[in-house]
């Protein structure tokens, strides 16, 4: 946990320090730019469980509003408010229970706040990097009858069976982590378009790892890859 907090502190420093360092070097002719946009794209999610839970990648969707403030040449701040579908799909293909199936969708409101770095003119190379906080507002699961019957039978024999902790309610709706993205921006006559690949590394746990229950998860954090197309259409 201490290591995760140190990493998070480092990214906060990366978010705010560049503006202070480069402010003295700002050209007098540079005009700051504040733009509003919308973005959307697919996400490919999983949960980093420890004890391991075999999984297949789960496909989801992310979209929302984006506010970008270019404060210096090649540098700015990016804030977003997004809806994102996360979750996991269990993989039973390497077990004796290949007829079982289970998937879970966790819907989040996400607020990333990132340093925005860019190079170029009409076509730009962009890097976004910084912390993200999120809140889960809904949760749904799909378990087939074969698995449901098996779980019920096992829990009747042992109500504290640790193999089924991932089917319980999510303990922590609040999540935090680090988000990074690399992409290309196109400056056109109708606005700016950014095509970007992103990766999120969660530092919070969905399930409470402080419980003394045998077999409890020591880690249950989100990870996802995503693609995003953002359209900046309005400047202040």
PDB file of C-alpha atoms in Angstrom:
ATOM      1  CA  UNK A   1       0.000   0.000   0.000  1.00  0.00           C
ATOM      2  CA  UNK A   2       2.852   2.396   0.799  1.00  0.00           C
ATOM      3  CA  UNK A   3       4.354   1.747  -2.639  1.00  0.00           C
ATOM      4  CA  UNK A   4       1.016   2.505  -4.319  1.00  0.00           C
ATOM      5  CA  UNK A   5       0.690   5.785  -2.418  1.00  0.00           C
ATOM      6  CA  UNK A   6       4.230   6.787  -3.399  1.00  0.00           C
ATOM      7  CA  UNK A   7       3.437   6.115  -7.054  1.00  0.00           C
ATOM      8  CA  UNK A   8       0.234   8.145  -6.793  1.00  0.00           C
ATOM      9  CA  UNK A   9       2.118  11.028  -5.149  1.00  0.00           C
ATOM     10  CA  UNK A  10       4.642  10.953  -7.983  1.00  0.00           C
ATOM     11  CA  UNK A  11       1.898  11.279 -10.588  1.00  0.00           C
ATOM     12  CA  UNK A  12       0.350  14.197  -8.733  1.00  0.00           C
ATOM     13  CA  UNK A  13       3.768  15.833  -8.877  1.00  0.00           C
ATOM     14  CA  UNK A  14       3.930  15.132 -12.612  1.00  0.00           C
ATOM     15  CA  UNK A  15       0.501  16.695 -13.002  1.00  0.00           C
ATOM     16  CA  UNK A  16       1.243  20.037 -11.352  1.00  0.00           C
ATOM     17  CA  UNK A  17       5.010  20.539 -11.384  1.00  0.00           C
ATOM     18  CA  UNK A  18       5.502  21.119 -15.139  1.00  0.00           C
ATOM     19  CA  UNK A  19       3.267  24.208 -15.160  1.00  0.00           C
ATOM     20  CA  UNK A  20       5.332  25.814 -12.391  1.00  0.00           C
ATOM     21  CA  UNK A  21       8.655  24.930 -13.965  1.00  0.00           C
ATOM     22  CA  UNK A  22       7.794  26.131 -17.457  1.00  0.00           C
ATOM     23  CA  UNK A  23       5.797  29.214 -16.505  1.00  0.00           C
ATOM     24  CA  UNK A  24       8.936  31.358 -16.413  1.00  0.00           C
ATOM     25  CA  UNK A  25       9.798  30.197 -19.938  1.00  0.00           C
ATOM     26  CA  UNK A  26       6.413  31.019 -21.450  1.00  0.00           C
ATOM     27  CA  UNK A  27       6.583  33.134 -24.581  1.00  0.00           C
ATOM     28  CA  UNK A  28       4.821  36.483 -24.232  1.00  0.00           C
ATOM     29  CA  UNK A  29       3.060  35.882 -27.536  1.00  0.00           C
ATOM     30  CA  UNK A  30       1.573  32.538 -26.469  1.00  0.00           C
ATOM     31  CA  UNK A  31      -2.184  32.629 -25.951  1.00  0.00           C
ATOM     32  CA  UNK A  32      -3.658  30.049 -23.505  1.00  0.00           C
ATOM     33  CA  UNK A  33      -6.448  27.943 -24.942  1.00  0.00           C
ATOM     34  CA  UNK A  34      -9.464  26.430 -23.160  1.00  0.00           C
ATOM     35  CA  UNK A  35     -11.518  23.930 -25.170  1.00  0.00           C
ATOM     36  CA  UNK A  36     -14.505  21.693 -24.486  1.00  0.00           C
ATOM     37  CA  UNK A  37     -15.106  18.358 -26.143  1.00  0.00           C
ATOM     38  CA  UNK A  38     -16.722  14.946 -25.997  1.00  0.00           C
ATOM     39  CA  UNK A  39     -15.111  11.544 -26.313  1.00  0.00           C
ATOM     40  CA  UNK A  40     -16.032   7.875 -26.459  1.00  0.00           C
ATOM     41  CA  UNK A  41     -14.500   4.476 -27.144  1.00  0.00           C
ATOM     42  CA  UNK A  42     -14.228   0.813 -26.128  1.00  0.00           C
ATOM     43  CA  UNK A  43     -12.553  -0.493 -22.977  1.00  0.00           C
ATOM     44  CA  UNK A  44     -11.197  -3.989 -22.378  1.00  0.00           C
ATOM     45  CA  UNK A  45     -11.295  -4.661 -18.672  1.00  0.00           C
ATOM     46  CA  UNK A  46     -10.350  -7.169 -15.994  1.00  0.00           C
ATOM     47  CA  UNK A  47      -9.776  -7.329 -12.250  1.00  0.00           C
ATOM     48  CA  UNK A  48      -6.300  -8.013 -10.891  1.00  0.00           C
ATOM     49  CA  UNK A  49      -7.301 -10.632  -8.308  1.00  0.00           C
ATOM     50  CA  UNK A  50      -4.776 -12.067  -5.878  1.00  0.00           C
ATOM     51  CA  UNK A  51      -5.658 -15.051  -5.130  1.00  0.00           C
ATOM     52  CA  UNK A  52      -5.971 -15.536  -8.901  1.00  0.00           C
ATOM     53  CA  UNK A  53      -9.317 -15.824 -10.639  1.00  0.00           C
ATOM     54  CA  UNK A  54      -8.958 -17.006 -14.281  1.00  0.00           C
ATOM     55  CA  UNK A  55     -10.572 -14.453 -16.584  1.00  0.00           C
ATOM     56  CA  UNK A  56     -11.261 -13.486 -20.149  1.00  0.00           C
ATOM     57  CA  UNK A  57     -11.138  -9.835 -21.155  1.00  0.00           C
ATOM     58  CA  UNK A  58     -14.492  -8.091 -20.776  1.00  0.00           C
ATOM     59  CA  UNK A  59     -15.566  -5.562 -23.393  1.00  0.00           C
ATOM     60  CA  UNK A  60     -17.140  -2.330 -22.204  1.00  0.00           C
ATOM     61  CA  UNK A  61     -17.753   1.269 -23.216  1.00  0.00           C
ATOM     62  CA  UNK A  62     -16.494   4.630 -21.992  1.00  0.00           C
ATOM     63  CA  UNK A  63     -17.661   8.121 -22.893  1.00  0.00           C
ATOM     64  CA  UNK A  64     -18.073  11.623 -21.530  1.00  0.00           C
ATOM     65  CA  UNK A  65     -17.015  15.273 -21.538  1.00  0.00           C
ATOM     66  CA  UNK A  66     -13.482  16.651 -21.708  1.00  0.00           C
ATOM     67  CA  UNK A  67     -12.102  20.069 -20.764  1.00  0.00           C
ATOM     68  CA  UNK A  68      -8.573  20.945 -21.894  1.00  0.00           C
ATOM     69  CA  UNK A  69      -6.590  24.001 -20.871  1.00  0.00           C
ATOM     70  CA  UNK A  70      -3.369  24.639 -22.822  1.00  0.00           C
ATOM     71  CA  UNK A  71      -1.314  26.784 -20.445  1.00  0.00           C
ATOM     72  CA  UNK A  72       2.071  26.719 -22.177  1.00  0.00           C
ATOM     73  CA  UNK A  73       3.507  25.786 -25.536  1.00  0.00           C
ATOM     74  CA  UNK A  74       3.455  21.954 -25.652  1.00  0.00           C
ATOM     75  CA  UNK A  75       1.806  21.677 -22.230  1.00  0.00           C
ATOM     76  CA  UNK A  76      -1.602  21.825 -20.560  1.00  0.00           C
ATOM     77  CA  UNK A  77      -4.061  20.213 -18.161  1.00  0.00           C
ATOM     78  CA  UNK A  78      -6.856  17.817 -19.109  1.00  0.00           C
ATOM     79  CA  UNK A  79      -9.940  17.100 -16.961  1.00  0.00           C
ATOM     80  CA  UNK A  80     -12.698  14.682 -17.922  1.00  0.00           C
ATOM     81  CA  UNK A  81     -15.999  13.394 -16.578  1.00  0.00           C
ATOM     82  CA  UNK A  82     -16.712   9.944 -17.985  1.00  0.00           C
ATOM     83  CA  UNK A  83     -19.063   7.011 -17.698  1.00  0.00           C
ATOM     84  CA  UNK A  84     -17.233   3.672 -17.958  1.00  0.00           C
ATOM     85  CA  UNK A  85     -18.259   0.020 -17.942  1.00  0.00           C
ATOM     86  CA  UNK A  86     -15.791  -2.209 -16.124  1.00  0.00           C
ATOM     87  CA  UNK A  87     -15.875  -5.734 -14.761  1.00  0.00           C
ATOM     88  CA  UNK A  88     -14.671  -9.237 -15.416  1.00  0.00           C
ATOM     89  CA  UNK A  89     -15.653 -12.502 -17.112  1.00  0.00           C
ATOM     90  CA  UNK A  90     -14.479 -15.745 -15.542  1.00  0.00           C
ATOM     91  CA  UNK A  91     -12.709 -18.372 -17.626  1.00  0.00           C
ATOM     92  CA  UNK A  92     -13.655 -21.975 -16.811  1.00  0.00           C
ATOM     93  CA  UNK A  93     -12.011 -23.514 -19.899  1.00  0.00           C
ATOM     94  CA  UNK A  94      -9.093 -24.994 -17.933  1.00  0.00           C
ATOM     95  CA  UNK A  95     -11.306 -26.491 -15.204  1.00  0.00           C
ATOM     96  CA  UNK A  96     -13.667 -29.442 -14.857  1.00  0.00           C
ATOM     97  CA  UNK A  97     -16.609 -27.023 -14.970  1.00  0.00           C
ATOM     98  CA  UNK A  98     -16.571 -25.857 -18.582  1.00  0.00           C
ATOM     99  CA  UNK A  99     -20.367 -25.443 -18.610  1.00  0.00           C
ATOM    100  CA  UNK A 100     -20.163 -22.756 -15.917  1.00  0.00           C
ATOM    101  CA  UNK A 101     -20.273 -19.075 -16.832  1.00  0.00           C
ATOM    102  CA  UNK A 102     -20.089 -15.840 -14.879  1.00  0.00           C
ATOM    103  CA  UNK A 103     -19.636 -12.197 -15.791  1.00  0.00           C
ATOM    104  CA  UNK A 104     -20.011  -8.969 -13.865  1.00  0.00           C
ATOM    105  CA  UNK A 105     -20.477  -5.391 -15.063  1.00  0.00           C
ATOM    106  CA  UNK A 106     -19.531  -2.480 -12.797  1.00  0.00           C
ATOM    107  CA  UNK A 107     -20.609   0.960 -13.969  1.00  0.00           C
ATOM    108  CA  UNK A 108     -18.416   3.878 -12.882  1.00  0.00           C
ATOM    109  CA  UNK A 109     -18.329   7.646 -13.031  1.00  0.00           C
ATOM    110  CA  UNK A 110     -14.682   8.583 -13.600  1.00  0.00           C
ATOM    111  CA  UNK A 111     -12.845  11.849 -13.041  1.00  0.00           C
ATOM    112  CA  UNK A 112      -9.299  11.837 -14.492  1.00  0.00           C
ATOM    113  CA  UNK A 113      -7.066  14.892 -14.094  1.00  0.00           C
ATOM    114  CA  UNK A 114      -4.007  14.661 -16.301  1.00  0.00           C
ATOM    115  CA  UNK A 115      -1.023  16.535 -17.602  1.00  0.00           C
ATOM    116  CA  UNK A 116      -1.443  17.022 -21.361  1.00  0.00           C
ATOM    117  CA  UNK A 117       1.748  17.130 -23.464  1.00  0.00           C
ATOM    118  CA  UNK A 118       1.772  17.655 -27.216  1.00  0.00           C
ATOM    119  CA  UNK A 119       4.228  18.152 -30.087  1.00  0.00           C
ATOM    120  CA  UNK A 120       3.479  19.345 -33.601  1.00  0.00           C
ATOM    121  CA  UNK A 121       1.250  21.810 -35.396  1.00  0.00           C
ATOM    122  CA  UNK A 122      -1.701  20.662 -37.509  1.00  0.00           C
ATOM    123  CA  UNK A 123      -0.939  17.038 -36.690  1.00  0.00           C
ATOM    124  CA  UNK A 124       0.241  16.539 -33.117  1.00  0.00           C
ATOM    125  CA  UNK A 125       1.622  13.714 -31.005  1.00  0.00           C
ATOM    126  CA  UNK A 126      -0.066  13.787 -27.576  1.00  0.00           C
ATOM    127  CA  UNK A 127       0.638  12.244 -24.176  1.00  0.00           C
ATOM    128  CA  UNK A 128      -1.828  12.324 -21.262  1.00  0.00           C
ATOM    129  CA  UNK A 129      -0.789  11.185 -17.805  1.00  0.00           C
ATOM    130  CA  UNK A 130      -2.194  11.548 -14.291  1.00  0.00           C
ATOM    131  CA  UNK A 131      -4.448  10.277 -11.479  1.00  0.00           C
ATOM    132  CA  UNK A 132      -8.062   9.226 -11.735  1.00  0.00           C
ATOM    133  CA  UNK A 133     -10.773   8.840  -9.110  1.00  0.00           C
ATOM    134  CA  UNK A 134     -13.980   6.918  -9.741  1.00  0.00           C
ATOM    135  CA  UNK A 135     -17.259   5.947  -8.114  1.00  0.00           C
ATOM    136  CA  UNK A 136     -19.287   2.809  -8.857  1.00  0.00           C
ATOM    137  CA  UNK A 137     -22.998   3.633  -9.098  1.00  0.00           C
ATOM    138  CA  UNK A 138     -24.397   0.302 -10.319  1.00  0.00           C
ATOM    139  CA  UNK A 139     -23.468  -3.363 -10.436  1.00  0.00           C
ATOM    140  CA  UNK A 140     -24.952  -6.310 -12.330  1.00  0.00           C
ATOM    141  CA  UNK A 141     -23.927  -9.961 -12.649  1.00  0.00           C
ATOM    142  CA  UNK A 142     -24.771 -12.877 -14.903  1.00  0.00           C
ATOM    143  CA  UNK A 143     -24.386 -16.431 -13.550  1.00  0.00           C
ATOM    144  CA  UNK A 144     -25.758 -19.449 -15.405  1.00  0.00           C
ATOM    145  CA  UNK A 145     -27.886 -22.106 -13.696  1.00  0.00           C
ATOM    146  CA  UNK A 146     -25.112 -24.724 -13.550  1.00  0.00           C
ATOM    147  CA  UNK A 147     -22.780 -22.421 -11.639  1.00  0.00           C
ATOM    148  CA  UNK A 148     -25.561 -21.097  -9.415  1.00  0.00           C
ATOM    149  CA  UNK A 149     -26.528 -24.651  -8.395  1.00  0.00           C
ATOM    150  CA  UNK A 150     -22.892 -25.598  -7.763  1.00  0.00           C
ATOM    151  CA  UNK A 151     -22.234 -22.507  -5.624  1.00  0.00           C
ATOM    152  CA  UNK A 152     -25.405 -23.074  -3.608  1.00  0.00           C
ATOM    153  CA  UNK A 153     -24.494 -26.711  -2.938  1.00  0.00           C
ATOM    154  CA  UNK A 154     -20.958 -25.806  -1.867  1.00  0.00           C
ATOM    155  CA  UNK A 155     -22.098 -23.008   0.429  1.00  0.00           C
ATOM    156  CA  UNK A 156     -24.631 -25.303   2.088  1.00  0.00           C
ATOM    157  CA  UNK A 157     -21.726 -27.594   2.984  1.00  0.00           C
ATOM    158  CA  UNK A 158     -19.439 -24.715   4.012  1.00  0.00           C
ATOM    159  CA  UNK A 159     -20.997 -21.239   4.372  1.00  0.00           C
ATOM    160  CA  UNK A 160     -17.502 -19.698   4.642  1.00  0.00           C
ATOM    161  CA  UNK A 161     -16.116 -21.289   1.489  1.00  0.00           C
ATOM    162  CA  UNK A 162     -13.458 -18.770   0.288  1.00  0.00           C
ATOM    163  CA  UNK A 163     -13.700 -19.809  -3.373  1.00  0.00           C
ATOM    164  CA  UNK A 164     -16.803 -17.708  -3.953  1.00  0.00           C
ATOM    165  CA  UNK A 165     -15.843 -14.363  -2.436  1.00  0.00           C
ATOM    166  CA  UNK A 166     -15.869 -12.705  -5.872  1.00  0.00           C
ATOM    167  CA  UNK A 167     -19.632 -13.319  -6.093  1.00  0.00           C
ATOM    168  CA  UNK A 168     -20.328 -11.196  -3.005  1.00  0.00           C
ATOM    169  CA  UNK A 169     -21.276  -7.522  -3.019  1.00  0.00           C
ATOM    170  CA  UNK A 170     -18.571  -5.005  -3.898  1.00  0.00           C
ATOM    171  CA  UNK A 171     -17.149  -3.551  -0.675  1.00  0.00           C
ATOM    172  CA  UNK A 172     -15.501  -0.400  -2.009  1.00  0.00           C
ATOM    173  CA  UNK A 173     -17.448   1.704  -4.490  1.00  0.00           C
ATOM    174  CA  UNK A 174     -14.758   4.390  -4.517  1.00  0.00           C
ATOM    175  CA  UNK A 175     -11.736   3.654  -6.722  1.00  0.00           C
ATOM    176  CA  UNK A 176      -8.512   5.460  -7.553  1.00  0.00           C
ATOM    177  CA  UNK A 177      -5.546   4.809  -9.809  1.00  0.00           C
ATOM    178  CA  UNK A 178      -3.313   6.046 -12.599  1.00  0.00           C
ATOM    179  CA  UNK A 179      -4.342   6.722 -16.200  1.00  0.00           C
ATOM    180  CA  UNK A 180      -2.069   7.229 -19.190  1.00  0.00           C
ATOM    181  CA  UNK A 181      -2.653   7.690 -22.889  1.00  0.00           C
ATOM    182  CA  UNK A 182      -0.761   8.191 -26.160  1.00  0.00           C
ATOM    183  CA  UNK A 183      -2.332   9.413 -29.374  1.00  0.00           C
ATOM    184  CA  UNK A 184      -2.492  11.666 -32.415  1.00  0.00           C
ATOM    185  CA  UNK A 185      -4.399  14.936 -32.722  1.00  0.00           C
ATOM    186  CA  UNK A 186      -5.711  16.390 -35.984  1.00  0.00           C
ATOM    187  CA  UNK A 187      -6.436  20.130 -36.176  1.00  0.00           C
ATOM    188  CA  UNK A 188      -9.240  20.658 -38.725  1.00  0.00           C
ATOM    189  CA  UNK A 189     -11.522  23.469 -39.759  1.00  0.00           C
ATOM    190  CA  UNK A 190     -14.399  22.075 -37.687  1.00  0.00           C
ATOM    191  CA  UNK A 191     -12.439  21.334 -34.513  1.00  0.00           C
ATOM    192  CA  UNK A 192      -9.729  19.059 -33.145  1.00  0.00           C
ATOM    193  CA  UNK A 193      -9.881  15.258 -33.160  1.00  0.00           C
ATOM    194  CA  UNK A 194      -7.687  13.084 -30.933  1.00  0.00           C
ATOM    195  CA  UNK A 195      -7.372   9.331 -31.473  1.00  0.00           C
ATOM    196  CA  UNK A 196      -5.801   7.802 -28.385  1.00  0.00           C
ATOM    197  CA  UNK A 197      -4.905   4.525 -26.694  1.00  0.00           C
ATOM    198  CA  UNK A 198      -5.166   4.435 -22.896  1.00  0.00           C
ATOM    199  CA  UNK A 199      -4.234   2.214 -19.963  1.00  0.00           C
ATOM    200  CA  UNK A 200      -5.613   2.370 -16.418  1.00  0.00           C
ATOM    201  CA  UNK A 201      -3.840   0.827 -13.420  1.00  0.00           C
ATOM    202  CA  UNK A 202      -6.055   0.690 -10.344  1.00  0.00           C
ATOM    203  CA  UNK A 203      -4.589   1.208  -6.897  1.00  0.00           C
ATOM    204  CA  UNK A 204      -7.764   0.630  -4.889  1.00  0.00           C
ATOM    205  CA  UNK A 205      -9.383  -2.734  -4.135  1.00  0.00           C
ATOM    206  CA  UNK A 206     -12.992  -3.612  -4.942  1.00  0.00           C
ATOM    207  CA  UNK A 207     -13.172  -6.161  -2.131  1.00  0.00           C
ATOM    208  CA  UNK A 208     -12.144  -5.398   1.433  1.00  0.00           C
ATOM    209  CA  UNK A 209      -8.753  -7.020   1.991  1.00  0.00           C
ATOM    210  CA  UNK A 210      -8.725  -6.214   5.698  1.00  0.00           C
ATOM    211  CA  UNK A 211     -11.177  -8.973   6.535  1.00  0.00           C
ATOM    212  CA  UNK A 212      -9.770 -12.027   8.294  1.00  0.00           C
ATOM    213  CA  UNK A 213     -11.784 -14.487   6.219  1.00  0.00           C
ATOM    214  CA  UNK A 214      -9.670 -17.420   5.006  1.00  0.00           C
ATOM    215  CA  UNK A 215      -8.789 -17.113   1.320  1.00  0.00           C
ATOM    216  CA  UNK A 216      -9.640 -13.418   1.168  1.00  0.00           C
ATOM    217  CA  UNK A 217      -8.277 -11.447  -1.809  1.00  0.00           C
ATOM    218  CA  UNK A 218      -5.127  -9.496  -0.971  1.00  0.00           C
ATOM    219  CA  UNK A 219      -5.690  -7.469  -4.153  1.00  0.00           C
ATOM    220  CA  UNK A 220      -8.760  -6.880  -6.343  1.00  0.00           C
ATOM    221  CA  UNK A 221      -7.939  -3.802  -8.409  1.00  0.00           C
ATOM    222  CA  UNK A 222      -9.155  -2.690 -11.825  1.00  0.00           C
ATOM    223  CA  UNK A 223      -7.075  -2.680 -14.978  1.00  0.00           C
ATOM    224  CA  UNK A 224      -8.162  -1.779 -18.464  1.00  0.00           C
ATOM    225  CA  UNK A 225      -6.970  -0.896 -21.918  1.00  0.00           C
ATOM    226  CA  UNK A 226      -9.057   1.421 -24.026  1.00  0.00           C
ATOM    227  CA  UNK A 227      -9.320   3.349 -27.242  1.00  0.00           C
ATOM    228  CA  UNK A 228     -10.785   6.850 -27.316  1.00  0.00           C
ATOM    229  CA  UNK A 229     -11.810   9.353 -29.950  1.00  0.00           C
ATOM    230  CA  UNK A 230     -12.216  12.882 -28.571  1.00  0.00           C
ATOM    231  CA  UNK A 231     -13.683  15.787 -30.494  1.00  0.00           C
ATOM    232  CA  UNK A 232     -12.897  19.307 -29.228  1.00  0.00           C
ATOM    233  CA  UNK A 233     -15.480  21.600 -30.789  1.00  0.00           C
ATOM    234  CA  UNK A 234     -15.806  24.675 -28.566  1.00  0.00           C
ATOM    235  CA  UNK A 235     -13.156  27.172 -27.415  1.00  0.00           C
ATOM    236  CA  UNK A 236     -13.601  29.714 -24.610  1.00  0.00           C
TER     237      UNK A 236
END
